[in-house]
Amino acid sequence: MSKRIDVKDLNVYYGNFLAVEGVNINIEAKSVTAFIGPSGCGKSTFLRTLNRMHEVIPGAYAKGEVLLDGADIYGAGVDPVTVRSNIGMVFQRPNPFPTMSIRDNVLAGVKLNNKRISKGEADALVEKSLQGANLWNEVKDRLDKPGSGLSGGQQQRLCIARAIAVEPAVLLMDEPCSALDPISTLAVEDLINELKDSYTVVIVTHNMQQAARVSDKTAFFNIAGTGKPGKLIEFAETSTIFNNPSQKATEDYVSGRFG
């Protein structure tokens, strides 16, 4: 079940430093939302608050509400590990576990959550997850070989398979194509379009064409200067952001007149 995310008055800190200020945003279920903006404007930091990965950094924390179908993931007594199994994440650089086989990489998150499953169930889950990541046909004959032996684009899709194996509601992707060649990038973009049938997908990208191609809505983040917090400037349908934005800063950024 994909779920919606409602963020209310979120401030994100690294120690005393306010990195992202006052974000209010509603992310719809079964849609792709892209975060764009210049480097250092807080979009990746904000993305990591959506599954409580941000607080893994010593001294880092967030204030405000992040509601997953109405339940605050920052509420009292909420287990961050449970949050992260419900809201998966795919990182900028493909990070399969190098010593693990392709099969074990897919099952890693499931085992981490102490879910006991039979070999038959595990086999079915591996196939389903790799099918879901458009990787099954390429690797089905070498599931026992190391995940590190795959190409960069295949490794990234393996990481997506690993993320969806735990059946999250939401999939966060932090520049998932920035380390990939154009053909692999296209494969991941096609996959993102398919994933939104089942998941709520949020992607950070520096590639404007990518945001225009894959997302339903786009959020533009900006920063007033070094040492200032990043802010959400504008959030709208992707076609509006790229063709008819309401803020001049958004227009300057998407038209390349920025910086």
Short mmCIF file of C-alpha atoms in Angstrom, two decimals:
data_model
loop_
_atom_site.label_atom_id
_atom_site.label_comp_id
_atom_site.label_asym_id
_atom_site.label_seq_id
_atom_site.Cartn_x
_atom_site.Cartn_y
_atom_site.Cartn_z
CA MET A 1 0.00 0.00 0.00
CA SER A 2 1.51 3.30 -1.05
CA LYS A 3 0.85 6.17 1.31
CA ARG A 4 0.79 9.94 1.23
CA ILE A 5 3.21 12.12 3.17
CA ASP A 6 2.22 15.43 4.73
CA VAL A 7 5.03 17.60 6.10
CA LYS A 8 4.16 20.42 8.47
CA ASP A 9 6.53 23.20 9.58
CA LEU A 10 9.64 21.05 9.35
CA ASN A 11 12.98 22.51 10.42
CA VAL A 12 16.09 20.41 9.98
CA TYR A 13 19.25 20.92 12.04
CA TYR A 14 22.88 19.82 12.13
CA GLY A 15 23.66 20.67 15.76
CA ASN A 16 22.89 24.39 16.12
CA PHE A 17 22.89 24.98 12.36
CA LEU A 18 19.45 25.29 10.76
CA ALA A 19 19.93 23.53 7.40
CA VAL A 20 16.35 23.53 6.09
CA GLU A 21 13.65 25.89 7.31
CA GLY A 22 9.87 25.78 7.47
CA VAL A 23 8.96 23.13 4.92
CA ASN A 24 5.27 22.45 4.32
CA ILE A 25 4.51 19.97 1.55
CA ASN A 26 1.93 17.31 0.68
CA ILE A 27 3.25 14.36 -1.31
CA GLU A 28 0.52 12.30 -2.93
CA ALA A 29 0.38 8.51 -2.87
CA LYS A 30 1.25 6.65 -6.09
CA SER A 31 2.97 9.60 -7.68
CA VAL A 32 6.52 10.70 -8.42
CA THR A 33 7.65 13.92 -6.74
CA ALA A 34 11.00 15.46 -7.74
CA PHE A 35 13.09 17.80 -5.58
CA ILE A 36 15.29 20.17 -7.59
CA GLY A 37 17.50 23.12 -6.69
CA PRO A 38 21.14 24.18 -6.50
CA SER A 39 23.75 22.20 -4.56
CA GLY A 40 23.66 22.82 -0.84
CA CYS A 41 20.03 23.98 -0.74
CA GLY A 42 18.96 21.15 1.57
CA LYS A 43 16.98 18.92 -0.76
CA SER A 44 18.91 15.72 0.09
CA THR A 45 18.92 16.67 3.77
CA PHE A 46 15.16 17.15 3.65
CA LEU A 47 14.70 13.86 1.77
CA ARG A 48 16.53 12.05 4.57
CA THR A 49 14.17 13.46 7.19
CA LEU A 50 11.29 11.67 5.44
CA ASN A 51 12.48 8.30 6.75
CA ARG A 52 14.51 9.48 9.74
CA MET A 53 17.86 8.76 8.09
CA HIS A 54 18.94 12.32 8.87
CA GLU A 55 19.21 11.67 12.60
CA VAL A 56 21.77 8.88 12.00
CA ILE A 57 24.32 11.72 11.69
CA PRO A 58 25.57 12.68 15.19
CA GLY A 59 23.93 15.90 16.40
CA ALA A 60 21.42 15.99 13.55
CA TYR A 61 17.69 16.25 14.24
CA ALA A 62 14.43 17.61 12.88
CA LYS A 63 11.52 19.53 14.41
CA GLY A 64 8.02 19.54 13.00
CA GLU A 65 5.72 16.82 11.70
CA VAL A 66 6.09 14.24 8.98
CA LEU A 67 2.77 12.42 8.66
CA LEU A 68 2.62 9.09 6.84
CA ASP A 69 -1.10 8.61 6.15
CA GLY A 70 -1.76 10.79 9.18
CA ALA A 71 0.65 9.12 11.63
CA ASP A 72 3.62 11.26 12.69
CA ILE A 73 6.86 9.33 12.07
CA TYR A 74 8.50 11.62 14.65
CA GLY A 75 5.81 10.89 17.25
CA ALA A 76 6.60 9.66 20.76
CA GLY A 77 7.56 6.00 20.86
CA VAL A 78 7.87 5.58 17.08
CA ASP A 79 10.71 3.21 16.19
CA PRO A 80 12.95 4.69 13.45
CA VAL A 81 13.79 1.19 12.17
CA THR A 82 10.10 0.51 11.55
CA VAL A 83 9.83 3.86 9.78
CA ARG A 84 12.72 2.96 7.49
CA SER A 85 11.23 -0.41 6.55
CA ASN A 86 8.05 1.43 5.54
CA ILE A 87 9.89 4.23 3.75
CA GLY A 88 12.77 2.78 1.73
CA MET A 89 15.77 4.64 0.38
CA VAL A 90 18.02 4.32 -2.65
CA PHE A 91 21.25 6.30 -2.54
CA GLN A 92 23.30 8.25 -5.05
CA ARG A 93 25.98 5.60 -5.47
CA PRO A 94 24.88 2.00 -5.88
CA ASN A 95 25.81 0.25 -2.63
CA PRO A 96 25.17 -3.48 -2.90
CA PHE A 97 26.81 -5.44 -0.09
CA PRO A 98 30.01 -6.51 -1.88
CA THR A 99 30.51 -9.87 -0.16
CA MET A 100 26.89 -10.93 -0.64
CA SER A 101 25.40 -12.72 -3.60
CA ILE A 102 22.75 -11.02 -5.75
CA ARG A 103 20.11 -13.17 -4.02
CA ASP A 104 21.34 -12.30 -0.51
CA ASN A 105 21.49 -8.60 -1.41
CA VAL A 106 17.79 -8.67 -2.30
CA LEU A 107 16.94 -10.44 0.97
CA ALA A 108 19.23 -8.33 3.18
CA GLY A 109 16.56 -5.91 4.41
CA VAL A 110 14.04 -8.68 5.01
CA LYS A 111 16.56 -10.59 7.15
CA LEU A 112 17.51 -7.39 8.97
CA ASN A 113 13.86 -7.03 9.99
CA ASN A 114 14.02 -10.56 11.42
CA LYS A 115 11.29 -11.80 9.16
CA ARG A 116 11.46 -15.59 9.03
CA ILE A 117 10.63 -16.88 5.58
CA SER A 118 10.97 -20.30 4.01
CA LYS A 119 13.32 -20.95 1.10
CA GLY A 120 10.35 -21.12 -1.26
CA GLU A 121 9.03 -17.77 -0.03
CA ALA A 122 12.52 -16.30 -0.27
CA ASP A 123 12.93 -17.55 -3.86
CA ALA A 124 9.58 -16.05 -4.82
CA LEU A 125 10.42 -12.74 -3.14
CA VAL A 126 13.81 -12.53 -4.87
CA GLU A 127 12.21 -13.12 -8.26
CA LYS A 128 9.36 -10.67 -7.60
CA SER A 129 11.72 -7.94 -6.36
CA LEU A 130 14.17 -8.36 -9.24
CA GLN A 131 11.25 -8.40 -11.70
CA GLY A 132 10.02 -5.20 -10.04
CA ALA A 133 13.45 -3.64 -10.56
CA ASN A 134 13.60 -4.80 -14.22
CA LEU A 135 16.68 -6.87 -13.44
CA TRP A 136 15.44 -10.47 -13.29
CA ASN A 137 16.16 -11.46 -16.89
CA GLU A 138 19.72 -10.12 -16.66
CA VAL A 139 20.68 -11.92 -13.42
CA LYS A 140 18.39 -14.95 -12.99
CA ASP A 141 21.18 -17.36 -14.01
CA ARG A 142 23.74 -15.94 -11.57
CA LEU A 143 21.84 -15.22 -8.36
CA ASP A 144 24.63 -16.81 -6.30
CA LYS A 145 27.32 -14.51 -7.78
CA PRO A 146 28.43 -11.35 -5.93
CA GLY A 147 26.31 -8.22 -6.44
CA SER A 148 29.53 -6.26 -6.87
CA GLY A 149 30.11 -8.05 -10.18
CA LEU A 150 27.23 -6.22 -11.87
CA SER A 151 27.55 -3.02 -13.91
CA GLY A 152 26.81 0.30 -12.19
CA GLY A 153 23.32 0.51 -13.68
CA GLN A 154 22.57 -3.08 -12.69
CA GLN A 155 23.89 -2.46 -9.18
CA GLN A 156 21.55 0.50 -8.80
CA ARG A 157 18.58 -1.60 -9.90
CA LEU A 158 19.74 -4.30 -7.46
CA CYS A 159 19.61 -1.67 -4.70
CA ILE A 160 16.08 -0.78 -5.82
CA ALA A 161 15.15 -4.49 -5.70
CA ARG A 162 16.60 -4.66 -2.16
CA ALA A 163 14.55 -1.61 -1.16
CA ILE A 164 11.26 -2.95 -2.56
CA ALA A 165 11.76 -6.47 -1.15
CA VAL A 166 10.69 -5.24 2.30
CA GLU A 167 7.47 -3.94 0.69
CA PRO A 168 7.70 -0.30 1.72
CA ALA A 169 4.91 2.19 1.07
CA VAL A 170 7.29 4.94 -0.02
CA LEU A 171 10.54 4.89 -1.98
CA LEU A 172 12.99 7.77 -1.57
CA MET A 173 15.74 8.16 -4.18
CA ASP A 174 18.68 10.50 -3.65
CA GLU A 175 20.06 11.27 -7.13
CA PRO A 176 19.78 7.62 -8.13
CA CYS A 177 21.21 8.18 -11.63
CA SER A 178 24.04 10.63 -10.97
CA ALA A 179 26.70 7.89 -11.09
CA LEU A 180 25.18 6.13 -14.13
CA ASP A 181 25.69 6.30 -17.89
CA PRO A 182 22.80 7.53 -20.13
CA ILE A 183 21.52 4.04 -21.03
CA SER A 184 21.44 2.92 -17.39
CA THR A 185 19.83 6.23 -16.47
CA LEU A 186 17.05 5.59 -18.98
CA ALA A 187 16.50 2.10 -17.52
CA VAL A 188 16.13 3.54 -14.01
CA GLU A 189 13.82 6.32 -15.25
CA ASP A 190 11.60 3.76 -16.98
CA LEU A 191 11.57 1.80 -13.74
CA ILE A 192 10.54 4.87 -11.72
CA ASN A 193 7.57 5.33 -14.05
CA GLU A 194 6.50 1.74 -13.32
CA LEU A 195 7.16 1.93 -9.58
CA LYS A 196 4.63 4.70 -9.06
CA ASP A 197 1.84 2.21 -9.79
CA SER A 198 2.68 0.60 -6.45
CA TYR A 199 4.70 3.13 -4.46
CA THR A 200 4.91 6.78 -3.53
CA VAL A 201 8.22 7.84 -5.09
CA VAL A 202 10.27 10.90 -4.12
CA ILE A 203 13.43 11.66 -6.09
CA VAL A 204 16.18 14.25 -5.66
CA THR A 205 17.79 15.11 -8.98
CA HIS A 206 20.19 17.69 -10.42
CA ASN A 207 19.07 16.71 -13.89
CA MET A 208 16.21 18.99 -14.93
CA GLN A 209 15.30 16.89 -17.95
CA GLN A 210 15.02 13.91 -15.64
CA ALA A 211 12.69 15.76 -13.29
CA ALA A 212 10.59 16.80 -16.30
CA ARG A 213 10.51 13.22 -17.64
CA VAL A 214 9.75 11.20 -14.51
CA SER A 215 7.87 13.37 -12.03
CA ASP A 216 4.23 14.36 -11.61
CA LYS A 217 5.06 17.22 -9.25
CA THR A 218 8.25 19.15 -8.66
CA ALA A 219 9.48 21.01 -5.58
CA PHE A 220 12.10 23.73 -6.06
CA PHE A 221 14.42 24.38 -3.13
CA ASN A 222 16.76 27.36 -2.89
CA ILE A 223 19.20 28.98 -0.49
CA ALA A 224 19.75 32.69 0.12
CA GLY A 225 23.50 32.26 0.63
CA THR A 226 26.18 30.26 2.44
CA GLY A 227 25.27 29.64 6.05
CA LYS A 228 21.60 30.34 5.38
CA PRO A 229 18.94 27.61 5.57
CA GLY A 230 17.52 25.98 2.47
CA LYS A 231 13.84 26.66 1.81
CA LEU A 232 11.08 25.22 -0.31
CA ILE A 233 10.35 28.01 -2.79
CA GLU A 234 7.68 26.49 -4.99
CA PHE A 235 5.82 23.19 -5.35
CA ALA A 236 3.46 22.46 -8.21
CA GLU A 237 2.68 20.18 -11.13
CA THR A 238 5.94 19.51 -12.97
CA SER A 239 4.65 21.09 -16.18
CA THR A 240 3.82 24.26 -14.23
CA ILE A 241 7.25 24.44 -12.58
CA PHE A 242 9.03 24.13 -15.93
CA ASN A 243 6.67 26.15 -18.13
CA ASN A 244 4.89 28.65 -15.93
CA PRO A 245 6.41 28.95 -12.43
CA SER A 246 5.01 31.57 -10.08
CA GLN A 247 8.37 32.53 -8.52
CA LYS A 248 11.12 34.33 -10.40
CA ALA A 249 13.82 32.26 -8.63
CA THR A 250 12.21 29.07 -9.94
CA GLU A 251 12.05 30.47 -13.46
CA ASP A 252 15.70 31.53 -13.32
CA TYR A 253 16.78 28.12 -12.11
CA VAL A 254 14.84 25.98 -14.56
CA SER A 255 15.81 28.21 -17.49
CA GLY A 256 19.51 28.05 -16.54
CA ARG A 257 19.89 31.73 -15.66
CA PHE A 258 20.85 30.83 -12.15
CA GLY A 259 24.03 31.18 -10.13
#
